[in-house]
Amino acid sequence: MTLQIRTLDEYRAVYERSVRDPEGFWAEQAATFRWHKPWRRVLEWNFREPRVKWFIGGRLNITENCLDRHLETRPDQVALLWEPNDPKRKVRRITYRQLYGLVCQLANALKAQGVRKGDRVCLYMPMVPELAIAVLACARIGAVHSVVFAGFSAVALADRIKDAQAKVVITADANARGPKNIAVKTVVDEALSMGCSSVERVIVLRNTGDEVPMTAGRDLWWHDAVRGKRKTCKATVVDSEHMLFILYTSGSTGKPKGVVHTHGGYMVYTEFTFRNVFQYQPGDIYWCTADIGWITGHSYIVYGPLLAGATTLMFEGIPTYPDPGRFWEVVQRHKVNIFYTAPTAIRALMAAGDEWVKGRRLTSLRVLGTVGEPINEEAWRWYYERVGKKRCPIVDTWWQTETGGILISPLASITPLKPCYATLPLPGVQPCLVDANGNELEGPNVEGMLCLKFPWPSILRTTFGDHERCRLNYFAAFPDKYFTGDGARRDDNGMYRIIGRVDDVINVSGHRIGTAEVEDAINKAPNVVESAVVGYPHPIKGQGIYAYVITSGPVGDLSAFRQAVLDTVTREIGPIAKPDKIQVVPGLPKTRSGKIMRRILRKIAEGDTSNLGDTTTLLNPEVVDEIKSGALV
Ligand code: 7RM
């Protein structure tokens, strides 16, 4: 096990050491894992190409550290604790020994289907244990998983399958989400009709039992694929820098990018951060409410907790089904000790009223966590007082898909708390704030763009199939720095508060959505000529989506037009990207070079039209008043 920090003084000493001697520090952490061959060099890096490699020459398989090494010490401990969508259905408990067997069996099945080291496997699945099993089975044989959140549409799924050139897709008949079943296999069929020529095989889990069409020669039931397969499978030993997974995430321009993480560094960093941030203790029941379709689920439902030998709870459902007391019901039922969720869920449950929390016995809770978006003070206080009864520290964890693991966060019960602050960098993390000219802002009480000056083991290695895009997106804005896309402030104690994105990315309910993606989707709707999308403050979602749309002529029935736009966005991306407000406008404010002035559109969407700044330099200043008068606020 990696080092577990116990006091603030120890944190300070370890942090100082990790900056003075990063290679020595991380080598010590890495040495606590099972390796087939030790590394020759700890780190090689430059942020210009960029090129970052950790534990060079080392050989391992991450799943041996998630599974095999626990077979000696905790074979009968529950690894995966599964809570179904329907509270009347049976809970599943899968021990480390059982999980090992199930992962190996599927790994053998994948091999039998022709999946080889380096091949990409797309997972489009519900939150059932088989999703975690499929993730680990891919890693076991050196294949690369690409999990696609099952709320994405067929078009979005097809885009990701094509970009990753996936050979196999694993899915289920349907997903049980709240009161309804969502037929995910049908979505896969539709996606595959859009020219996903790399796909040779579709493996279908029988989950809800709903009837699904199977395509002969291509589709195979999961239970048939694993039938008769052995429950042991020698792990494919890979290089530290062998690709572990691709996960698509939205940026400010173009289509989502496939962020690439690798076996060695990701393993060391997710285990270390899991144990330190949450101060995980053996025997704890840990619950992260994210979906495995997002990075939080990868790092802190599957890999981090399993690497640490924890019991990780996986929840199939949604926070409000059958009622808004569901989370607290689950905490009580399973005696959850560590609970990690998103501000949007906290705000939604807070809005549902205190009575849902009051009747529950939440005394098992010791640590609360939050992630995904800035948390507002009201929600922070409610979480601290009503859920944690002022006994449990809140770890406000700041990180990104690209960072692989938590970078700035309190260590539970160690770091002093400050509402809305992610507080201090973890060991090995060297943040800085820069101004628009790239000058580093020194000292306390400054606000700027958040960058990192030095690599940590789970920094993204590339964006799949397009390294130049990786460079441009993260390493080109400021020389020799990784740029996060976030703005932040640092107080007099060196604590960081994350303010939010400074680029054209909107954070809706903790989901990253690119404005360009939504605009491209809206532009496909009937009668749409052009559109511009901005975020605006939303009481529950954090940010809502405001769309300004130019149409080719009079729209006639406005509500039918809006519905057509919503349907198009749902078809192109998925329901999470549906605009909250759609305003038909005669034009968009543009600079003389033809760039849309989003600053003005953001102000109008916020309902703050008092000071729009100088609009006289616009190509078409007259549209501003017209947009203002029709604003939906
Ligand atoms: C883990 C995750 C990343 C973006 C990031 C921020 C925002 C995440 C916090 C936060 C304020 C936090 N990955 N963000 N955590 N903002 N406080 N604790 O969410 O790739 O999906 O999103 O999310 O803007 O850049 S992500």
XYZ file of C-alpha atoms and ligand atoms in Angstrom:
659
model
C 0.000 0.000 0.000
C 1.158 3.522 -0.746
C 1.880 6.031 1.976
C -1.136 7.220 3.957
C -0.732 10.694 5.397
C -2.130 11.143 8.919
C -1.516 14.729 9.998
C -1.288 18.194 8.520
C 2.398 18.414 9.415
C 2.995 15.146 7.653
C 1.095 16.437 4.629
C 3.323 19.512 4.549
C 6.488 17.452 4.827
C 5.364 14.940 2.202
C 4.233 17.707 -0.134
C 7.546 19.505 0.186
C 9.423 16.274 -0.493
C 7.224 15.435 -3.512
C 8.182 18.755 -5.112
C 11.864 18.549 -4.194
C 12.201 14.935 -5.305
C 9.180 13.881 -7.361
C 10.886 10.855 -8.855
C 11.975 9.530 -5.481
C 8.554 10.139 -4.015
C 6.609 8.403 -6.771
C 9.105 5.555 -7.038
C 8.451 4.784 -3.377
C 4.695 4.751 -3.989
C 5.011 2.642 -7.131
C 7.210 0.117 -5.355
C 4.238 -0.915 -3.188
C 2.523 -2.539 -6.200
C 3.038 -5.825 -7.992
C 5.322 -5.429 -11.011
C 6.668 -8.116 -13.337
C 9.656 -5.983 -14.165
C 10.812 -2.847 -12.371
C 11.148 0.443 -14.226
C 14.489 1.704 -15.533
C 13.595 5.362 -15.119
C 10.828 6.950 -13.117
C 9.972 9.878 -15.379
C 10.711 11.421 -18.728
C 8.783 14.453 -19.765
C 8.396 17.610 -21.732
C 5.235 19.654 -22.114
C 6.210 20.893 -25.571
C 5.437 17.827 -27.680
C 3.980 16.865 -25.093
C 5.625 13.632 -24.035
C 5.181 12.200 -20.568
C 6.212 8.715 -19.480
C 6.203 7.281 -15.991
C 7.920 4.133 -14.709
C 9.652 3.598 -18.011
C 10.495 0.030 -18.859
C 8.307 -1.283 -16.047
C 6.000 -4.188 -16.832
C 2.760 -4.990 -15.049
C -0.957 -5.467 -15.380
C -3.200 -3.157 -13.361
C -5.739 -5.934 -12.714
C -3.200 -8.039 -10.827
C -3.060 -5.146 -8.395
C -6.858 -4.797 -8.300
C -7.516 -8.507 -7.889
C -4.718 -11.080 -7.622
C -2.815 -9.403 -4.841
C -5.928 -9.240 -2.667
C -6.549 -12.973 -2.995
C -3.879 -13.619 -0.392
C -5.115 -11.095 2.144
C -8.862 -10.580 1.639
C -10.346 -13.191 -0.714
C -13.728 -13.244 1.036
C -14.106 -9.532 1.589
C -16.822 -7.947 -0.556
C -15.200 -6.064 -3.414
C -18.340 -4.949 -5.251
C -21.525 -4.238 -3.388
C -24.356 -3.634 -5.837
C -27.563 -1.782 -5.036
C -30.258 -2.261 -7.700
C -32.421 0.469 -9.211
C -35.503 -1.226 -7.801
C -35.067 -1.340 -3.995
C -37.169 -4.510 -3.859
C -34.686 -6.451 -5.972
C -31.791 -8.319 -4.424
C -28.535 -6.645 -3.466
C -25.481 -8.359 -4.969
C -22.269 -8.917 -3.050
C -19.214 -10.002 -5.024
C -16.093 -10.912 -3.079
C -12.561 -10.373 -4.321
C -12.277 -14.089 -5.076
C -15.550 -14.099 -7.020
C -14.673 -10.909 -8.859
C -11.360 -12.428 -9.853
C -13.181 -15.457 -11.298
C -15.765 -13.398 -13.164
C -13.169 -11.047 -14.650
C -10.976 -13.950 -15.747
C -13.911 -15.767 -17.291
C -14.943 -12.768 -19.370
C -11.298 -12.119 -20.257
C -11.122 -15.656 -21.666
C -14.377 -15.086 -23.530
C -13.056 -11.868 -25.079
C -9.912 -13.642 -26.169
C -12.044 -16.369 -27.748
C -13.861 -13.637 -29.679
C -10.566 -12.476 -31.125
C -9.854 -9.521 -28.840
C -6.089 -8.975 -28.669
C -3.743 -6.715 -26.763
C -4.276 -3.112 -27.859
C -7.710 -3.742 -29.440
C -10.423 -1.308 -28.412
C -13.622 -2.545 -26.784
C -16.539 -0.155 -26.391
C -18.747 -0.595 -23.324
C -22.266 0.864 -23.483
C -23.859 -0.544 -20.368
C -26.003 0.010 -17.307
C -24.524 0.409 -13.818
C -24.413 -3.303 -13.073
C -21.462 -5.347 -11.774
C -20.906 -6.687 -15.290
C -19.803 -3.218 -16.386
C -16.983 -3.207 -13.814
C -16.227 -6.817 -14.766
C -16.010 -5.879 -18.443
C -13.704 -2.941 -17.685
C -11.342 -5.212 -15.762
C -11.579 -8.061 -18.291
C -10.382 -5.716 -21.037
C -7.491 -4.530 -18.883
C -6.670 -8.130 -17.981
C -5.829 -8.993 -21.582
C -4.211 -5.664 -22.461
C -7.224 -4.534 -24.487
C -8.345 -0.915 -24.249
C -11.768 -0.102 -22.848
C -13.752 2.858 -24.017
C -16.804 3.247 -21.811
C -19.552 5.386 -23.284
C -22.119 6.752 -20.830
C -25.380 4.980 -21.673
C -27.271 8.280 -21.792
C -25.517 9.247 -25.014
C -27.447 8.900 -28.259
C -26.812 6.468 -31.114
C -25.098 9.225 -33.121
C -22.778 10.091 -30.216
C -22.064 6.403 -29.620
C -21.286 5.861 -33.306
C -18.892 8.846 -33.295
C -16.986 7.334 -30.360
C -16.951 3.796 -31.781
C -15.582 5.108 -35.076
C -12.975 7.346 -33.491
C -11.719 4.495 -31.291
C -12.066 1.926 -34.118
C -13.611 -0.475 -31.608
C -13.600 -4.143 -32.564
C -16.164 -5.286 -30.015
C -19.098 -3.553 -28.326
C -20.434 -4.846 -25.020
C -23.955 -3.800 -24.095
C -27.123 -5.057 -22.390
C -30.719 -5.637 -23.414
C -31.868 -2.613 -21.411
C -30.999 -0.332 -18.494
C -33.259 0.041 -15.496
C -33.246 3.770 -14.673
C -35.853 4.964 -12.215
C -39.346 3.917 -13.305
C -38.391 2.958 -16.857
C -36.228 0.598 -18.849
C -34.059 2.101 -21.572
C -33.460 -0.203 -24.518
C -29.707 0.239 -24.953
C -29.217 -2.663 -27.354
C -31.486 -0.867 -29.835
C -29.275 2.213 -29.517
C -26.224 0.082 -30.310
C -27.984 -1.394 -33.361
C -28.793 2.089 -34.570
C -25.229 3.284 -33.979
C -23.829 0.312 -35.880
C -26.061 1.139 -38.843
C -24.114 4.409 -39.133
C -20.997 2.889 -40.632
C -19.070 1.518 -37.670
C -17.169 -0.899 -39.888
C -14.529 -1.766 -37.271
C -17.069 -3.616 -35.108
C -16.969 -7.387 -35.538
C -18.882 -8.546 -32.493
C -21.557 -7.296 -30.090
C -21.799 -9.001 -26.710
C -25.178 -8.546 -25.025
C -25.801 -8.943 -21.309
C -29.257 -10.198 -20.348
C -30.091 -7.643 -17.679
C -33.769 -6.654 -17.574
C -34.909 -9.646 -19.637
C -36.511 -7.356 -22.209
C -36.834 -8.823 -25.688
C -34.075 -7.637 -28.053
C -33.303 -8.288 -31.705
C -30.042 -10.183 -32.240
C -28.124 -9.950 -35.516
C -26.925 -13.399 -36.557
C -23.168 -13.676 -37.036
C -22.511 -10.453 -35.147
C -24.377 -10.528 -31.811
C -23.690 -12.926 -28.988
C -25.204 -13.234 -25.523
C -22.791 -12.606 -22.640
C -23.889 -15.849 -20.957
C -23.152 -17.802 -24.121
C -19.783 -16.086 -24.543
C -18.613 -17.051 -21.041
C -20.156 -20.534 -20.972
C -17.489 -23.137 -20.229
C -14.718 -20.538 -20.019
C -12.135 -20.963 -17.265
C -12.221 -18.767 -14.202
C -8.522 -18.121 -14.282
C -6.756 -16.083 -16.896
C -3.120 -15.158 -16.814
C -2.868 -11.403 -16.982
C -1.266 -10.034 -20.125
C 1.817 -8.282 -18.844
C 2.172 -4.889 -20.491
C 4.482 -1.915 -20.479
C 3.788 0.851 -17.918
C 2.857 3.121 -20.777
C 0.518 0.631 -22.477
C -2.905 2.169 -23.102
C -5.435 1.213 -20.420
C -8.451 3.156 -21.611
C -9.882 5.884 -23.764
C -12.580 8.118 -22.343
C -14.260 10.769 -24.464
C -14.729 14.221 -23.043
C -15.946 17.541 -24.417
C -13.710 20.475 -25.132
C -14.267 24.009 -26.327
C -14.037 23.117 -29.993
C -15.088 20.243 -32.240
C -16.146 16.756 -31.302
C -15.336 15.105 -27.971
C -11.721 13.986 -27.602
C -10.585 10.523 -26.560
C -8.456 11.053 -23.462
C -5.865 8.284 -23.093
C -4.632 6.849 -19.776
C -2.045 4.108 -19.286
C -1.517 1.196 -16.873
C 1.382 2.265 -14.654
C 0.940 5.905 -13.724
C -2.848 5.732 -13.521
C -2.611 2.778 -11.140
C -0.185 4.454 -8.760
C -2.024 7.755 -8.720
C -5.612 6.523 -8.319
C -4.739 4.209 -5.429
C -2.681 6.864 -3.656
C -5.327 9.554 -3.988
C -8.219 7.271 -3.072
C -6.611 6.253 0.200
C -5.352 9.696 1.124
C -8.194 11.996 0.124
C -10.923 9.849 1.664
C -8.677 8.481 4.417
C -9.984 5.047 3.572
C -9.584 2.523 6.408
C -9.790 -1.256 5.990
C -13.386 -2.410 6.445
C -14.923 0.859 5.272
C -17.927 0.790 2.971
C -17.270 3.354 0.274
C -19.891 4.731 -2.090
C -19.334 6.957 -5.089
C -22.621 7.780 -6.830
C -21.102 8.586 -10.238
C -21.689 6.528 -13.373
C -18.770 4.453 -14.658
C -19.372 6.226 -17.974
C -17.515 9.230 -16.506
C -13.958 9.489 -15.224
C -15.135 9.648 -11.608
C -16.572 6.169 -11.995
C -13.413 4.831 -13.636
C -11.020 6.175 -11.006
C -13.139 6.159 -7.855
C -15.692 3.365 -8.288
C -13.536 0.828 -10.071
C -9.780 1.295 -10.074
C -8.854 3.373 -6.993
C -11.024 1.449 -4.509
C -10.188 -1.996 -5.911
C -6.473 -1.206 -5.978
C -6.799 -0.249 -2.316
C -8.711 -3.453 -1.502
C -11.843 -1.545 -0.523
C -15.527 -2.456 -0.678
C -16.962 -0.257 -3.404
C -20.699 0.227 -3.661
C -22.177 0.508 -7.114
C -25.666 1.970 -7.503
C -27.754 1.193 -10.565
C -30.414 3.855 -10.100
C -31.010 7.569 -9.755
C -31.139 9.808 -6.637
C -34.888 10.395 -6.795
C -36.238 6.892 -7.344
C -38.466 5.690 -5.808
C -38.214 8.949 -3.839
C -35.669 11.667 -2.922
C -34.729 9.701 0.195
C -33.055 6.959 -1.837
C -29.412 7.967 -1.233
C -29.930 8.165 2.528
C -31.854 4.899 2.499
C -28.876 3.225 0.800
C -26.395 4.837 3.213
C -28.431 3.505 6.122
C -28.954 0.051 4.628
C -25.295 -0.569 3.814
C -23.797 1.482 6.656
C -21.800 3.567 4.210
C -18.742 5.232 5.759
C -17.487 7.306 2.858
C -19.941 8.973 0.491
C -18.885 10.803 -2.671
C -21.370 12.644 -4.896
C -21.876 15.729 -7.080
C -23.129 19.219 -6.119
C -26.041 18.902 -8.554
C -27.339 15.868 -6.649
C -26.884 17.665 -3.322
C -28.825 20.684 -4.593
C -31.625 18.537 -5.997
C -31.993 16.603 -2.737
C -31.773 19.803 -0.701
C -34.614 21.243 -2.801
C -36.710 18.135 -2.116
C -36.774 19.077 1.566
C -35.092 18.053 4.835
C -37.702 15.440 5.686
C -36.017 12.930 3.358
C -32.781 13.059 5.356
C -34.293 13.419 8.802
C -35.748 9.986 9.277
C -32.544 8.152 8.279
C -29.819 6.806 10.474
C -26.677 8.246 8.907
C -24.320 7.627 11.817
C -22.088 5.340 9.756
C -20.942 8.301 7.632
C -17.436 9.539 8.370
C -16.339 11.336 5.198
C -18.336 13.216 2.549
C -17.015 14.103 -0.864
C -18.036 16.256 -3.785
C -16.860 16.479 -7.384
C -17.726 17.646 -10.857
C -18.507 21.341 -10.547
C -18.144 24.205 -8.103
C -20.278 23.718 -5.018
C -22.149 26.777 -3.764
C -21.974 27.705 -0.109
C -25.630 26.920 0.606
C -25.304 23.390 -0.731
C -21.986 22.926 1.091
C -23.563 23.931 4.394
C -26.631 21.744 3.880
C -24.428 18.737 3.069
C -22.200 19.440 6.080
C -24.994 20.076 8.563
C -27.931 17.951 7.451
C -26.154 14.961 5.958
C -22.875 14.937 7.883
C -24.410 16.395 11.098
C -21.308 18.602 11.358
C -19.284 15.468 12.147
C -17.966 14.650 8.688
C -15.410 16.617 6.710
C -16.349 17.450 3.121
C -13.616 16.764 0.618
C -14.256 19.078 -2.329
C -12.181 17.256 -4.925
C -11.084 19.135 -8.033
C -9.878 17.184 -11.036
C -10.662 16.337 -14.662
C -10.954 13.451 -17.101
C -7.519 14.490 -18.324
C -5.920 14.413 -14.872
C -7.058 10.814 -14.230
C -7.251 11.442 -10.489
C -7.911 14.128 -7.873
C -5.354 16.966 -7.935
C -6.609 19.535 -5.451
C -8.581 18.452 -2.395
C -8.594 18.382 1.363
C -7.395 15.170 2.994
C -10.370 14.093 5.114
C -10.039 15.119 8.788
C -6.524 16.456 8.120
C -6.788 19.562 5.973
C -8.733 22.481 7.471
C -11.999 22.963 5.596
C -13.144 26.106 3.882
C -16.545 26.000 2.141
C -16.296 26.097 -1.662
C -12.531 25.618 -1.582
C -10.862 22.533 -3.001
C -8.062 23.727 -0.677
C -4.562 22.288 -1.212
C -2.727 20.391 -3.928
C -2.068 16.718 -3.322
C 1.522 15.504 -3.094
C 3.215 15.678 -6.477
C 0.809 18.311 -7.794
C 2.249 21.729 -8.642
C -0.538 24.168 -9.503
C -0.097 27.781 -10.526
C -2.295 30.663 -11.633
C -1.502 32.665 -14.736
C -2.920 35.837 -16.260
C -4.021 36.243 -19.873
C -0.427 36.950 -20.914
C 0.797 33.767 -19.351
C 2.527 35.497 -16.450
C 2.491 33.456 -13.303
C 0.648 35.158 -10.467
C 2.639 34.783 -7.285
C 1.524 35.135 -3.731
C -1.802 35.105 -1.939
C -5.151 36.546 -2.972
C -4.818 36.190 -6.701
C -7.159 34.953 -9.354
C -6.194 33.517 -12.718
C -6.204 30.553 -15.025
C -5.307 27.304 -13.349
C -2.294 25.454 -14.764
C 0.040 22.689 -13.645
C 3.772 23.034 -13.911
C 4.902 19.479 -13.448
C 3.471 16.092 -14.465
C 1.800 13.721 -12.010
C 1.587 9.997 -12.814
C -1.952 9.979 -14.253
C -1.766 13.012 -16.535
C -3.314 12.241 -19.944
C -0.792 10.918 -22.449
C -2.541 11.914 -25.650
C -5.929 12.269 -27.283
C -6.584 9.121 -29.241
C -5.551 9.317 -32.865
C -4.699 13.022 -32.720
C -1.701 13.987 -30.643
C -1.580 17.478 -32.109
C -5.029 18.145 -30.756
C -3.804 17.167 -27.299
C -0.935 19.613 -27.604
C -3.131 22.443 -28.847
C -5.806 21.895 -26.243
C -3.754 21.566 -23.113
C -0.138 22.507 -23.716
C -0.126 25.323 -26.260
C -1.860 28.142 -24.353
C 1.028 28.622 -21.911
C 4.507 27.286 -22.649
C 5.661 24.441 -20.411
C 2.379 24.305 -18.555
C -0.669 22.061 -18.653
C -3.708 24.355 -18.934
C -6.857 23.078 -17.236
C -9.477 25.352 -18.795
C -10.534 26.398 -15.290
C -10.249 29.701 -13.490
C -9.312 29.682 -9.815
C -8.324 31.902 -6.911
C -5.745 31.359 -4.196
C -6.332 32.778 -0.712
C -3.822 33.918 1.893
C -3.296 30.370 3.095
C -2.478 29.035 -0.339
C -5.882 27.397 -0.647
C -7.510 27.128 -4.053
C -11.073 27.882 -4.971
C -12.132 26.665 -8.405
C -14.355 29.230 -10.067
C -15.303 27.356 -13.212
C -14.462 27.009 -16.876
C -12.926 29.935 -18.683
C -13.378 28.296 -22.104
C -16.476 27.386 -24.112
C -17.291 24.353 -22.030
C -20.509 24.303 -20.004
C -20.852 22.224 -16.872
C -24.441 21.009 -16.673
C -25.150 18.886 -13.607
C -21.469 17.991 -13.468
C -21.472 16.898 -17.121
C -19.030 18.606 -19.435
C -20.681 19.829 -22.606
C -18.982 21.768 -25.374
C -20.924 24.719 -26.761
C -19.635 23.893 -30.248
C -21.047 20.373 -30.044
C -24.484 21.635 -29.037
C -24.417 24.287 -31.765
C -23.517 21.682 -34.389
C -26.451 19.584 -33.222
C -28.910 22.502 -33.178
C -27.809 23.513 -36.672
C -29.105 20.164 -37.924
C -32.664 20.959 -36.809
C -35.172 21.976 -39.485
C -35.136 25.697 -40.445
C -32.053 26.483 -38.351
C -29.467 28.662 -40.075
C -27.068 29.374 -37.238
C -26.929 29.145 -33.473
C -24.884 30.176 -30.465
C -24.954 28.417 -27.126
C -23.850 29.731 -23.735
C -24.145 28.628 -20.133
C -26.049 30.556 -17.465
C -26.429 30.002 -13.701
C -29.037 27.356 -12.884
C -30.180 26.685 -9.306
C -29.997 22.886 -9.505
C -27.842 22.029 -12.520
C -25.113 24.564 -11.755
C -25.290 25.770 -15.318
C -28.128 25.626 -17.786
C -27.864 25.750 -21.575
C -29.150 28.860 -23.349
C -29.412 28.630 -27.129
C -29.802 31.590 -29.498
C -31.073 30.411 -32.853
C -31.394 32.086 -36.241
C -34.037 30.503 -38.451
C -34.463 30.594 -42.208
C -37.863 32.258 -41.958
C -40.751 32.776 -39.551
C -41.039 29.722 -37.284
C -44.806 29.692 -37.006
C -45.596 27.453 -34.031
C -42.820 28.347 -31.591
C -43.339 25.436 -29.225
C -43.276 22.938 -32.106
C -40.058 24.536 -33.337
C -38.461 24.336 -29.895
C -39.487 20.697 -29.609
C -37.875 19.976 -32.980
C -34.621 21.541 -31.718
C -34.757 19.478 -28.512
C -35.428 16.294 -30.481
C -32.488 17.023 -32.753
C -30.095 17.587 -29.841
C -31.348 14.417 -28.154
C -30.742 12.504 -31.382
C -27.294 13.980 -32.021
C -25.883 13.979 -28.463
C -28.376 12.819 -25.845
C -30.888 14.311 -23.389
C -28.122 15.758 -21.161
C -27.297 18.349 -23.833
C -30.854 19.641 -24.333
C -30.994 23.450 -24.091
C -33.030 24.799 -21.178
C -33.908 27.925 -23.141
C -34.229 28.498 -26.870
C -34.546 32.042 -28.147
C -35.172 32.742 -31.823
C -33.118 35.786 -32.785
C -32.776 37.870 -35.964
C -28.971 37.769 -35.798
C -26.000 37.117 -33.543
C -23.635 39.840 -32.332
C -20.445 39.510 -34.363
C -17.097 41.205 -34.461
C -15.808 42.592 -37.727
C -13.840 39.409 -38.212
C -17.057 37.413 -37.947
C -16.577 35.989 -34.439
C -19.645 35.638 -32.259
C -19.390 37.857 -29.158
C -20.281 35.261 -26.570
C -19.536 37.629 -23.725
C -22.625 39.643 -24.667
C -24.765 36.540 -25.107
C -23.663 35.226 -21.708
C -24.614 38.492 -20.022
C -28.052 38.483 -21.625
C -28.595 34.841 -20.628
C -27.629 35.705 -17.057
C -30.271 38.444 -17.112
C -27.627 41.108 -16.598
C -28.026 43.588 -19.422
C -27.023 46.694 -17.473
C -23.440 46.711 -18.665
C -22.826 44.900 -21.913
C -19.601 46.805 -22.545
C -18.794 48.494 -25.796
C -20.990 47.126 -28.561
C -20.267 49.843 -31.117
C -17.378 47.927 -32.665
C -19.741 45.101 -33.605
C -20.572 44.413 -37.199
C -24.259 44.496 -36.272
C -24.778 46.405 -32.983
C -28.515 46.716 -33.698
C -29.170 43.025 -32.989
C -28.134 43.410 -29.363
C -31.257 45.385 -28.455
C -33.462 42.977 -30.349
C -31.943 40.010 -28.523
C -32.273 41.807 -25.193
C -35.940 42.529 -25.722
C -36.724 38.899 -26.472
C -34.519 37.397 -23.745
C -35.938 34.459 -21.790
C -35.157 35.465 -18.241
C -13.916 14.803 -12.272
C -14.621 15.531 -13.376
C -13.837 18.471 -15.255
C -14.284 19.873 -14.945
C -13.194 20.739 -14.368
C -13.990 21.744 -13.568
C -15.149 20.929 -13.031
C -14.587 19.170 -11.330
C -14.667 20.309 -9.480
C -14.930 21.185 -10.555
C -15.144 22.944 -9.094
C -14.659 20.861 -8.155
N -14.074 15.433 -14.603
N -14.881 20.431 -11.686
N -14.465 19.076 -10.003
N -15.164 22.494 -10.365
N -14.902 22.175 -8.026
N -14.439 20.096 -7.085
O -15.608 16.160 -13.139
O -13.649 16.015 -16.958
O -15.920 15.578 -16.296
O -14.910 17.647 -15.656
O -15.295 19.843 -13.941
O -14.476 22.751 -14.408
O -12.413 21.317 -15.383
S -14.655 16.132 -15.942
